[in-house]
Coordinates of C-alpha atoms and ligand atoms in Angstrom, one line a residue:
X1 CA -29.1 -2.7 -4.3
X2 CA -30.9 -5.6 -6.2
X3 CA -29.5 -8.0 -8.4
X4 CA -29.2 -7.1 -12.2
X5 CA -28.8 -10.6 -13.4
X6 CA -26.9 -13.6 -12.3
X7 CA -23.6 -14.4 -13.8
X8 CA -22.7 -17.7 -15.0
X9 CA -19.6 -18.6 -12.7
X10 CA -16.7 -20.3 -14.1
X11 CA -15.1 -22.3 -11.3
X12 CA -11.8 -23.2 -12.5
X13 CA -10.7 -25.6 -9.5
X14 CA -7.4 -24.0 -9.3
X15 CA -5.6 -20.7 -9.7
X16 CA -5.6 -19.2 -13.3
X17 CA -2.0 -19.6 -14.8
X18 CA -0.2 -16.5 -16.1
X19 CA 0.1 -16.1 -19.9
X20 CA 2.7 -13.7 -19.8
X21 CA 6.0 -13.3 -17.6
X22 CA 6.4 -10.5 -15.1
X23 CA 7.3 -7.2 -16.6
X24 CA 10.1 -5.5 -14.3
X25 CA 10.2 -2.1 -16.2
X26 CA 6.3 -1.5 -16.1
X27 CA 5.3 1.9 -15.3
X28 CA 2.0 3.3 -14.6
X29 CA 2.5 6.9 -16.0
X30 CA 3.7 5.4 -19.2
X31 CA 2.0 2.1 -20.0
X32 CA -1.7 2.5 -21.1
X33 CA -2.9 -0.4 -18.9
X34 CA -1.1 -2.7 -16.4
X35 CA -0.9 -5.7 -18.8
X36 CA -3.0 -9.0 -19.1
X37 CA -2.3 -12.2 -17.3
X38 CA 1.2 -11.2 -16.2
X39 CA 3.0 -13.4 -13.5
X40 CA 3.8 -12.2 -10.1
X41 CA 6.9 -10.1 -9.3
X42 CA 9.5 -12.5 -7.9
X43 CA 8.9 -11.6 -4.2
X44 CA 9.8 -13.3 -1.0
X45 CA 6.0 -13.4 -0.2
X46 CA 5.3 -15.2 -3.5
X47 CA 8.1 -17.4 -3.2
X48 CA 7.1 -18.6 0.2
X49 CA 3.2 -18.4 0.3
X50 CA 2.4 -21.8 -1.2
X51 CA 0.3 -22.2 -4.5
X52 CA -2.2 -19.5 -5.1
X53 CA -5.8 -20.5 -4.4
X54 CA -8.6 -21.1 -6.7
X55 CA -10.1 -18.0 -8.6
X56 CA -13.0 -17.6 -10.9
X57 CA -10.9 -17.4 -14.3
X58 CA -10.9 -14.6 -16.7
X59 CA -13.9 -13.0 -17.9
X60 CA -15.0 -14.9 -21.0
X61 CA -18.3 -13.3 -22.2
X62 CA -20.4 -10.2 -21.6
X63 CA -22.1 -10.2 -18.1
X64 CA -24.4 -8.0 -16.2
X65 CA -23.3 -7.5 -12.4
X66 CA -24.5 -5.1 -9.6
X67 CA -21.0 -4.1 -8.5
X68 CA -17.8 -4.4 -10.1
X69 CA -14.5 -3.7 -8.4
X70 CA -11.2 -3.0 -10.5
X71 CA -8.2 -4.4 -8.8
X72 CA -7.7 -7.4 -6.6
X73 CA -5.3 -6.2 -4.1
X74 CA -5.8 -6.0 -0.4
X75 CA -8.4 -3.0 -1.2
X76 CA -10.4 -4.9 -3.8
X77 CA -10.6 -8.0 -1.9
X78 CA -11.4 -6.4 1.4
X79 CA -14.2 -4.2 -0.3
X80 CA -15.6 -7.6 -1.7
X81 CA -15.5 -9.1 1.7
X82 CA -17.4 -6.1 3.3
X83 CA -19.8 -5.7 0.6
X84 CA -20.8 -9.4 0.9
X85 CA -20.7 -9.5 4.7
X86 CA -22.3 -6.1 5.8
X87 CA -24.4 -5.4 2.9
X88 CA -25.3 -8.7 1.2
X89 CA -23.7 -7.6 -2.3
X90 CA -21.8 -10.2 -4.1
X91 CA -19.1 -8.2 -6.0
X92 CA -17.4 -9.2 -9.2
X93 CA -13.6 -8.2 -8.9
X94 CA -11.7 -7.6 -12.2
X95 CA -7.9 -8.1 -12.2
X96 CA -5.7 -7.5 -15.1
X97 CA -3.0 -9.9 -14.1
X98 CA -2.7 -12.6 -11.3
X99 CA -4.8 -12.0 -8.2
X100 CA -3.2 -9.4 -6.0
X101 CA -0.4 -8.9 -8.5
X102 CA 0.2 -5.4 -7.6
X103 CA 1.5 -3.7 -4.2
X104 CA -0.4 -6.2 -2.1
X105 CA 2.1 -9.1 -3.0
X106 CA 5.1 -6.6 -2.9
X107 CA 5.0 -4.5 0.3
X108 CA 7.0 -4.9 3.5
X109 CA 4.2 -6.6 5.3
X110 CA 4.0 -3.7 7.9
X111 CA 0.6 -3.1 9.4
X112 CA 0.8 0.2 11.1
X113 CA -1.8 2.3 12.8
X114 CA -1.6 5.0 10.2
X115 CA -3.0 6.0 6.7
X116 CA -1.4 8.3 4.3
X117 CA 2.0 9.7 5.0
X118 CA 1.2 12.7 7.3
X119 CA 1.9 12.4 11.1
X120 CA -0.7 13.3 13.8
X121 CA 0.8 16.8 14.3
X122 CA 0.3 17.5 10.6
X123 CA -3.3 16.3 10.8
X124 CA -3.8 19.0 13.5
X125 CA -2.1 21.7 11.3
X126 CA -4.3 20.8 8.4
X127 CA -7.6 20.2 9.9
X128 CA -7.5 21.3 13.5
X129 CA -7.7 19.2 16.7
X130 CA -11.3 18.0 16.5
X131 CA -11.0 16.4 13.0
X132 CA -7.6 15.1 13.8
X133 CA -9.0 13.3 16.9
X134 CA -11.8 11.8 14.8
X135 CA -9.3 10.7 12.1
X136 CA -7.3 9.0 14.8
X137 CA -10.4 7.1 16.0
X138 CA -11.0 6.1 12.4
X139 CA -7.5 4.8 12.0
X140 CA -7.5 2.9 15.3
X141 CA -10.9 1.5 14.2
X142 CA -9.1 0.3 11.1
X143 CA -6.5 -1.4 13.2
X144 CA -9.5 -3.3 14.9
X145 CA -11.1 -4.2 11.5
X146 CA -7.8 -5.5 10.2
X147 CA -7.0 -7.6 13.4
X148 CA -10.6 -9.1 13.1
X149 CA -10.2 -9.6 9.3
X150 CA -6.9 -11.6 9.6
X151 CA -7.8 -13.4 12.8
X152 CA -8.7 -16.7 10.8
X153 CA -6.0 -16.1 8.2
X154 CA -2.7 -18.0 8.6
X155 CA -0.4 -15.1 7.6
X156 CA 2.3 -15.4 10.2
X157 CA 1.3 -12.2 12.3
X158 CA 4.2 -10.7 14.4
X159 CA 2.5 -8.5 16.8
X160 CA 4.3 -6.1 19.4
X161 CA 4.0 -2.6 18.1
X162 CA 6.0 -0.4 15.7
X163 CA 9.5 0.9 16.5
X164 CA 10.2 4.3 14.8
X165 CA 14.0 4.6 14.9
X166 CA 15.8 8.1 14.9
X167 CA 18.3 7.7 12.2
X168 CA 20.4 10.4 13.7
X169 CA 20.4 12.6 16.9
X170 CA 19.1 15.5 15.1
X171 CA 15.7 13.6 14.6
X172 CA 15.1 13.1 18.2
X173 CA 13.6 16.4 19.2
X174 CA 10.9 16.1 16.6
X175 CA 10.3 12.5 17.7
X176 CA 9.9 13.4 21.4
X177 CA 7.6 16.1 20.4
X178 CA 5.3 13.8 18.3
X179 CA 5.4 11.2 21.1
X180 CA 4.3 13.6 23.6
X181 CA 1.5 14.8 21.3
X182 CA 0.3 11.2 20.8
X183 CA 0.2 10.6 24.5
X184 CA -1.3 13.9 25.7
X185 CA -3.8 14.8 22.8
X186 CA -4.5 11.5 21.3
X187 CA -4.1 9.3 24.3
X188 CA -2.2 6.8 22.3
X189 CA 0.6 5.3 24.4
X190 CA 3.9 6.2 22.3
X191 CA 7.0 5.9 24.6
X192 CA 10.4 7.3 23.7
X193 CA 13.4 5.1 24.1
X194 CA 17.1 6.2 24.3
X195 CA 19.7 4.7 22.0
X196 CA 21.1 2.3 24.6
X197 CA 17.5 0.9 25.3
X198 CA 17.0 0.4 21.5
X199 CA 20.3 -1.4 20.9
X200 CA 20.0 -3.5 24.2
X201 CA 16.4 -4.5 24.0
X202 CA 15.2 -4.4 20.4
X203 CA 17.9 -4.3 17.9
X204 CA 21.4 -3.0 17.4
X205 CA 20.6 -0.7 14.5
X206 CA 24.2 1.2 14.4
X207 CA 22.4 4.4 13.1
X208 CA 19.8 4.4 16.0
X209 CA 19.9 7.6 18.1
X210 CA 16.9 6.6 20.0
X211 CA 13.3 5.6 18.9
X212 CA 9.6 6.0 19.4
X213 CA 7.9 2.8 20.3
X214 CA 4.1 2.7 19.5
X215 CA 1.9 -0.1 20.9
X216 CA 0.1 -1.0 17.6
X217 CA 1.8 -2.6 14.6
X218 CA 1.9 -6.1 13.2
X219 CA 4.1 -7.7 10.7
X220 CA 2.3 -10.1 8.3
X221 CA 3.2 -12.4 5.4
X222 CA 1.8 -10.3 2.5
X223 CA 1.3 -13.2 0.2
X224 CA -0.5 -15.5 2.8
X225 CA -2.7 -12.6 3.6
X226 CA -3.6 -11.8 -0.1
X227 CA -4.4 -15.7 -0.6
X228 CA -6.5 -15.5 2.7
X229 CA -8.5 -12.5 1.6
X230 CA -9.2 -14.2 -1.8
X231 CA -10.4 -17.4 -0.2
X232 CA -12.6 -15.3 2.2
X233 CA -14.1 -13.1 -0.5
X234 CA -15.1 -16.0 -2.7
X235 CA -16.5 -17.9 0.2
X236 CA -18.8 -15.0 0.9
X237 CA -19.9 -15.2 -2.9
X238 CA -17.8 -12.6 -4.6
X239 CA -16.1 -13.8 -7.8
X240 CA -12.4 -12.8 -8.7
X241 CA -11.4 -12.7 -12.3
X242 CA -7.7 -12.5 -13.0
X243 CA -6.4 -11.7 -16.5
X244 CA -9.4 -9.4 -17.1
X245 CA -8.0 -5.8 -17.4
X246 CA -10.5 -3.1 -17.8
X247 CA -9.3 -1.6 -21.2
X248 CA -12.1 0.8 -21.8
X249 CA -14.9 2.4 -19.6
X250 CA -18.1 4.0 -20.9
X251 CA -21.1 4.9 -18.9
X252 CA -24.6 5.1 -20.6
X253 CA -28.0 5.6 -18.7
X254 CA -26.3 4.8 -15.4
X255 CA -24.7 1.5 -16.5
X256 CA -21.0 1.3 -16.8
X257 CA -19.6 -0.7 -19.7
X258 CA -16.2 -2.1 -18.7
X259 CA -14.4 -3.6 -21.6
X260 CA -12.2 -6.6 -20.9
X261 CA -10.6 -8.8 -23.5
X262 CA -13.0 -11.6 -22.8
X263 CA -16.2 -9.5 -22.7
X264 CA -17.9 -6.5 -21.4
X265 CA -18.8 -6.1 -17.7
X266 CA -22.0 -4.0 -17.3
X267 CA -22.2 -2.8 -13.8
X268 CA -24.5 -0.6 -11.9
X269 CA -21.6 0.6 -9.6
X270 CA -18.0 0.6 -10.0
X271 CA -15.3 0.7 -7.2
X272 CA -11.8 1.5 -8.2
X273 CA -9.1 -0.3 -6.3
X274 CA -6.1 0.0 -8.5
X275 CA -3.7 1.7 -6.1
X276 CA -0.3 2.7 -7.6
X277 CA -1.1 0.6 -10.6
X278 CA -3.8 3.1 -11.9
X279 CA -3.2 3.9 -15.5
X280 CA -3.7 7.4 -16.8
X281 CA -6.5 6.6 -19.0
X282 CA -8.5 4.3 -16.8
X283 CA -11.0 7.1 -16.1
X284 CA -11.0 10.9 -16.3
X285 CA -11.9 11.3 -12.5
X286 CA -8.5 9.7 -11.9
X287 CA -6.1 11.3 -14.4
X288 CA -3.1 12.9 -12.7
X289 CA -4.5 12.5 -9.2
X290 CA -2.0 10.1 -8.0
X291 CA 1.8 10.2 -8.2
X292 CA 2.9 6.6 -8.2
X293 CA 6.3 6.1 -6.4
X294 CA 8.6 3.1 -6.7
X295 CA 9.8 1.3 -3.5
X296 CA 12.4 -1.3 -3.7
X297 CA 12.6 -4.4 -1.2
X298 CA 15.3 -7.1 -0.6
X299 CA 15.3 -10.2 1.7
X300 CA 18.4 -11.9 2.9
X301 CA 19.2 -15.5 3.3
X302 CA 18.3 -16.8 6.8
X303 CA 20.9 -15.3 9.4
X304 CA 22.9 -17.6 11.5
X305 CA 22.4 -17.5 15.2
X306 CA 25.9 -15.7 15.2
X307 CA 24.6 -13.0 12.8
X308 CA 21.3 -12.5 15.0
X309 CA 23.5 -12.1 17.9
X310 CA 25.9 -9.5 16.2
X311 CA 22.8 -7.6 15.1
X312 CA 21.2 -8.1 18.5
X313 CA 17.9 -8.7 16.9
X314 CA 15.6 -9.4 19.9
X315 CA 12.3 -8.5 18.3
X316 CA 10.3 -9.3 15.1
X317 CA 8.3 -6.1 15.5
X318 CA 8.0 -3.9 12.4
X319 CA 10.6 -1.0 12.1
X320 CA 11.0 2.1 10.2
X321 CA 13.4 5.0 10.4
X322 CA 12.8 8.8 10.5
X323 CA 14.5 9.6 7.0
X324 CA 11.9 11.2 4.6
X325 CA 12.9 8.4 2.3
X326 CA 12.5 6.0 5.0
X327 CA 13.6 2.4 5.4
X328 CA 11.3 -0.3 6.6
X329 CA 12.7 -3.4 7.9
X330 CA 12.4 -6.4 10.3
X331 CA 13.5 -9.8 11.2
X332 CA 11.3 -12.3 9.6
X333 CA 9.9 -15.3 11.4
X334 CA 12.2 -17.6 9.4
X335 CA 15.4 -15.6 10.5
X336 CA 15.8 -13.5 7.3
X337 CA 16.0 -9.7 7.2
X338 CA 13.7 -7.7 4.9
X339 CA 14.5 -4.1 4.3
X340 CA 13.1 -1.7 1.8
X341 CA 13.3 2.0 0.8
X342 CA 12.8 4.4 -2.2
X343 CA 13.8 3.2 -5.7
X344 CA 14.2 4.6 -9.2
X345 CA 11.8 7.3 -10.5
X346 CA 10.8 5.4 -13.7
X347 CA 9.8 1.9 -14.4
X348 CA 12.5 1.9 -17.1
X349 CA 15.3 2.5 -14.5
X350 CA 13.8 0.2 -11.8
X351 CA 15.8 -3.0 -12.8
X352 CA 19.1 -1.1 -12.6
X353 CA 21.4 -3.1 -10.2
X354 CA 22.4 0.2 -8.5
X355 CA 19.0 0.4 -6.7
X356 CA 19.5 -3.0 -5.0
X357 CA 23.1 -2.1 -4.3
X358 CA 21.9 1.1 -2.5
X359 CA 19.7 -1.1 -0.3
X360 CA 22.5 -3.5 0.5
X361 CA 24.8 -0.6 1.5
X362 CA 21.9 0.8 3.8
X363 CA 21.5 -2.7 5.4
X364 CA 25.3 -2.8 5.9
X365 CA 25.3 0.8 7.5
X366 CA 22.7 -0.3 9.9
X367 CA 24.2 -3.8 10.4
X368 CA 27.9 -4.2 9.7
X369 CA 27.7 -7.8 10.4
X370 CA 25.5 -8.3 7.3
X371 CA 27.8 -6.6 4.8
X372 CA 27.8 -8.7 1.7
X373 CA 25.3 -11.2 3.0
X374 CA 23.6 -13.1 0.1
X375 CA 20.3 -11.5 -0.9
X376 CA 17.5 -14.2 -1.9
X377 CA 14.9 -12.0 -3.0
X378 CA 14.7 -8.4 -4.6
X379 CA 11.7 -6.8 -6.1
X380 CA 10.0 -3.3 -6.4
X381 CA 6.7 -2.0 -6.8
X382 CA 4.6 1.3 -7.2
X383 CA 3.1 3.0 -4.1
X384 CA 0.0 5.2 -4.6
X385 CA 0.9 8.6 -3.2
X386 CA -1.8 11.3 -3.3
X387 CA -0.8 14.8 -4.0
X388 CA -1.6 15.9 -0.4
X389 CA -0.2 12.7 1.1
X390 CA -3.6 11.6 2.5
X391 CA -5.9 8.7 0.9
X392 CA -9.4 9.2 -0.4
X393 CA -12.4 6.9 -0.1
X394 CA -14.8 8.9 -2.2
X395 CA -17.6 9.1 -4.7
X396 CA -16.1 12.0 -6.9
X397 CA -19.5 12.9 -8.7
X398 CA -22.6 12.4 -6.7
X399 CA -24.7 11.7 -10.0
X400 CA -22.3 8.9 -10.9
X401 CA -22.0 5.4 -9.3
X402 CA -18.3 5.5 -9.2
X403 CA -16.3 5.2 -6.1
X404 CA -12.6 4.8 -5.2
X405 CA -10.2 4.0 -2.5
X406 CA -6.7 5.2 -3.3
X407 CA -3.6 7.1 -2.1
X408 CA -2.6 5.4 1.0
X409 CA 0.9 6.4 0.3
X410 CA 2.8 3.3 1.5
X411 CA 0.6 2.7 4.6
X412 CA -2.0 0.5 3.1
X413 CA -1.4 -2.9 4.6
X414 CA -3.6 -2.2 7.6
X415 CA -5.7 0.7 6.3
X416 CA -6.9 -1.1 3.1
X417 CA -9.0 -3.3 5.4
X418 CA -10.8 -0.2 6.8
X419 CA -10.8 1.5 3.3
X420 CA -12.6 -1.7 2.0
X421 CA -15.2 -1.4 4.7
X422 CA -15.7 2.3 4.0
X423 CA -15.8 1.8 0.2
X424 CA -18.4 -0.9 0.6
X425 CA -20.4 1.5 2.7
X426 CA -20.3 4.1 0.0
X427 CA -21.3 1.6 -2.7
X428 CA -24.1 0.4 -0.6
X429 CA -25.4 3.8 -0.4
X430 CA -24.3 4.7 3.1
X431 CA -21.5 6.9 2.2
X432 CA -23.2 10.1 3.4
X433 CA -22.6 8.9 7.0
X434 CA -18.9 9.4 6.5
X435 CA -17.8 13.0 7.3
X436 CA -14.1 12.9 7.6
X437 CA -12.1 14.9 4.9
X438 CA -10.6 11.6 3.6
X439 CA -14.3 10.5 2.6
X440 CA -15.8 13.9 1.8
X441 CA -13.2 15.3 -0.7
X442 CA -11.7 14.2 -4.0
X443 CA -8.1 13.0 -4.6
X444 CA -6.5 16.5 -5.2
X445 CA -4.5 17.7 -8.1
X446 CA -1.2 19.1 -7.5
X447 CA -1.0 22.8 -7.3
X448 CA 0.2 23.5 -10.8
X449 CA -3.1 23.0 -12.4
X450 CA -2.3 24.0 -16.0
X451 CA 0.4 21.5 -16.1
X452 CA -2.0 18.9 -14.8
X453 CA -4.3 19.3 -17.6
X454 CA -1.7 19.1 -20.2
X455 CA -0.5 15.9 -21.8
X456 CA 3.1 16.9 -20.7
X457 CA 2.3 16.8 -17.1
X458 CA 3.8 13.5 -16.1
X459 CA 7.3 14.1 -17.3
X460 CA 7.1 17.6 -15.3
X461 CA 5.9 15.7 -12.2
X462 CA 8.9 13.3 -12.5
X463 CA 11.1 16.3 -12.8
X464 CA 9.8 17.6 -9.6
X465 CA 10.1 14.2 -8.0
X466 CA 13.9 14.1 -8.9
X467 CA 14.5 17.5 -7.4
X468 CA 12.5 16.5 -4.2
X469 CA 14.4 13.2 -3.8
X470 CA 17.7 15.3 -4.0
X471 CA 16.2 17.6 -1.2
X472 CA 14.9 14.9 1.0
X473 CA 18.3 13.3 0.7
X474 CA 20.2 16.3 2.0
X475 CA 17.5 16.7 4.6
X476 CA 18.1 13.1 5.7
X477 CA 21.8 12.8 5.6
X478 CA 23.5 16.1 5.3
X479 CA 21.6 19.2 6.8
Ligands
FAD501 C1 7.4 -2.1 -2.2 C2 6.3 -1.7 -1.4 C3 6.3 -1.9 -0.1 C4 5.2 -1.5 0.8 N1 5.3 -1.6 2.0 C5 4.2 -1.4 2.8 C6 4.2 -1.6 4.1 O1 5.2 -2.2 4.8 N2 3.1 -1.2 5.0 C7 2.1 -0.6 4.3 O2 1.1 -0.5 5.1 N3 1.9 -0.6 3.2 C8 3.0 -0.8 2.3 N4 3.0 -0.7 0.8 C9 1.7 -0.3 0.3 C10 0.6 -1.5 0.4 O3 1.3 -2.6 -0.3 C11 -0.7 -1.1 -0.5 O4 -1.2 0.1 0.2 C12 -1.7 -2.3 -0.2 O5 -1.4 -3.5 -0.5 C13 -3.0 -1.9 -0.9 O6 -2.8 -2.0 -2.2 P1 -4.3 -2.1 -3.1 O7 -4.9 -3.1 -3.0 O8 -4.9 -0.5 -2.9 O9 -3.4 -1.8 -4.5 P2 -2.6 -3.0 -5.3 O10 -2.3 -4.1 -4.4 O11 -1.5 -2.3 -6.0 O12 -3.7 -3.6 -6.3 C14 -4.1 -2.9 -7.4 C15 -4.3 -3.9 -8.6 O13 -5.2 -3.3 -9.6 C16 -4.9 -3.9 -10.8 N5 -5.4 -3.0 -11.9 C17 -4.8 -1.9 -12.1 N6 -5.5 -1.5 -13.3 C18 -6.2 -2.3 -13.7 C19 -7.3 -2.4 -14.6 N7 -7.3 -1.5 -15.7 N8 -8.0 -3.5 -14.7 C20 -8.0 -4.6 -13.9 N9 -7.2 -4.5 -12.7 C21 -6.2 -3.5 -12.8 C22 -3.4 -4.2 -10.8 O14 -3.1 -5.3 -11.7 C23 -3.1 -4.5 -9.2 O15 -3.1 -5.9 -9.0 C24 4.1 -0.9 0.1 C25 4.0 -0.9 -1.3 C26 5.0 -1.2 -2.0 C27 5.0 -1.2 -3.6

């Protein structure tokens, strides 16, 4: 791709300051856009990452660019890095708020060898064994891409694998079956641990009825990683513009006109990297293709040596449990515990104290010694779940130079690095080489198509989500 015109760069020398406070009730299914110039959510990551690095300031006039990327989370920044490094294309990244304001500075920092919400056995059911094996190769390649990208970013990596804890005895047979499949079909060395071993050698989670340990899994500091990606992308020649929401999008004569408050960005190609913060009106190709779901996270004060002993935390490895509405937790390098799980259904309800209280209750259920411990950080964010639980890195219309990488379903810390590589490949004109279903098909609509196309769809989806959450709760705790 040839340069269209060079853009005058606005080097600010420092990070762009927020012009509006954080909005705790933001809801992508309700708000027409994610805001402009909003401050970060008050997360542990932002509280401990240090000052955000220099960016390129907001868009202040009309510009012509080759490639515009919308969204500056891990996906947008990794795509910019790969576009520059692998294809010589210097992208222009547009961000509505502060850099990496969305999921990428709100997650649990768990980099797992996964993408989407389906298990390997479900890949086989859906696509057959050969495709499942190739998908596994892609995800493992993603883990390598991720390791290589973070190698020179000081983001406190905690390697050692992923511990997948059976939250009750009933969950063990399915876990054993999955581990056998991982070993025998995928040649991936997943081991089953009994409850005593988990409690003695890893962590005394009082719910643990056993666990599956998989060799790949790294805990990272999400804020430091986001800032590292930002530095890397800019060092390679990409520009990153916070406080520049795309508020309108027209395409004429093969050129995309992206309207931001400071000017129109005319781009030959657009990559959409907006994750769970994708507004319904951003582009017709994306309307109703994602179900944004809230996830909550809390971080305790640093544990005393006695508390660490009482919980027998012998690892910093990333941990999840087998609930459908799963918990993700770990002991942080500074001795705090982070734990997260599902939250409210709507943005309006998210700030309610009861959601934080649920997490504190769940923490105490796993670790009675931590009942009532002071919570230093509490936040929530929108996870991008696709309607078939798998991501897509795709060009939805062959005639239009629009591409997206979306729908990781809460497994995007690692996979966004690989998705960025694949999205860059698509944008550089080499997408046809990609032949897995996550590259060759669109983000699907849910089954009830008529509802999808009606304006009333979002509330209906949320109604369905409420029913599903009740069902999952019964499955997880009662049945
Ligand atoms: C609470 C929580 C916990 C999670 N935990 C984990 C975990 O432990 N492990 C894991 O693998 N994954 C986890 N995830 C998911 C993971 O954080 C993401 O998949 C990953 O960070 C990739 O995000 P992204 O870059 O695709 O999107 P985001 O980081 O959400 O970035 C999208 C950006 O797009 C911007 N944007 C939206 N619309 C516009 C517009 N019109 N114009 C300009 N900019 C726009 C937004 O402001 C936002 O900053 C979690 C997510 C949440 C919310």
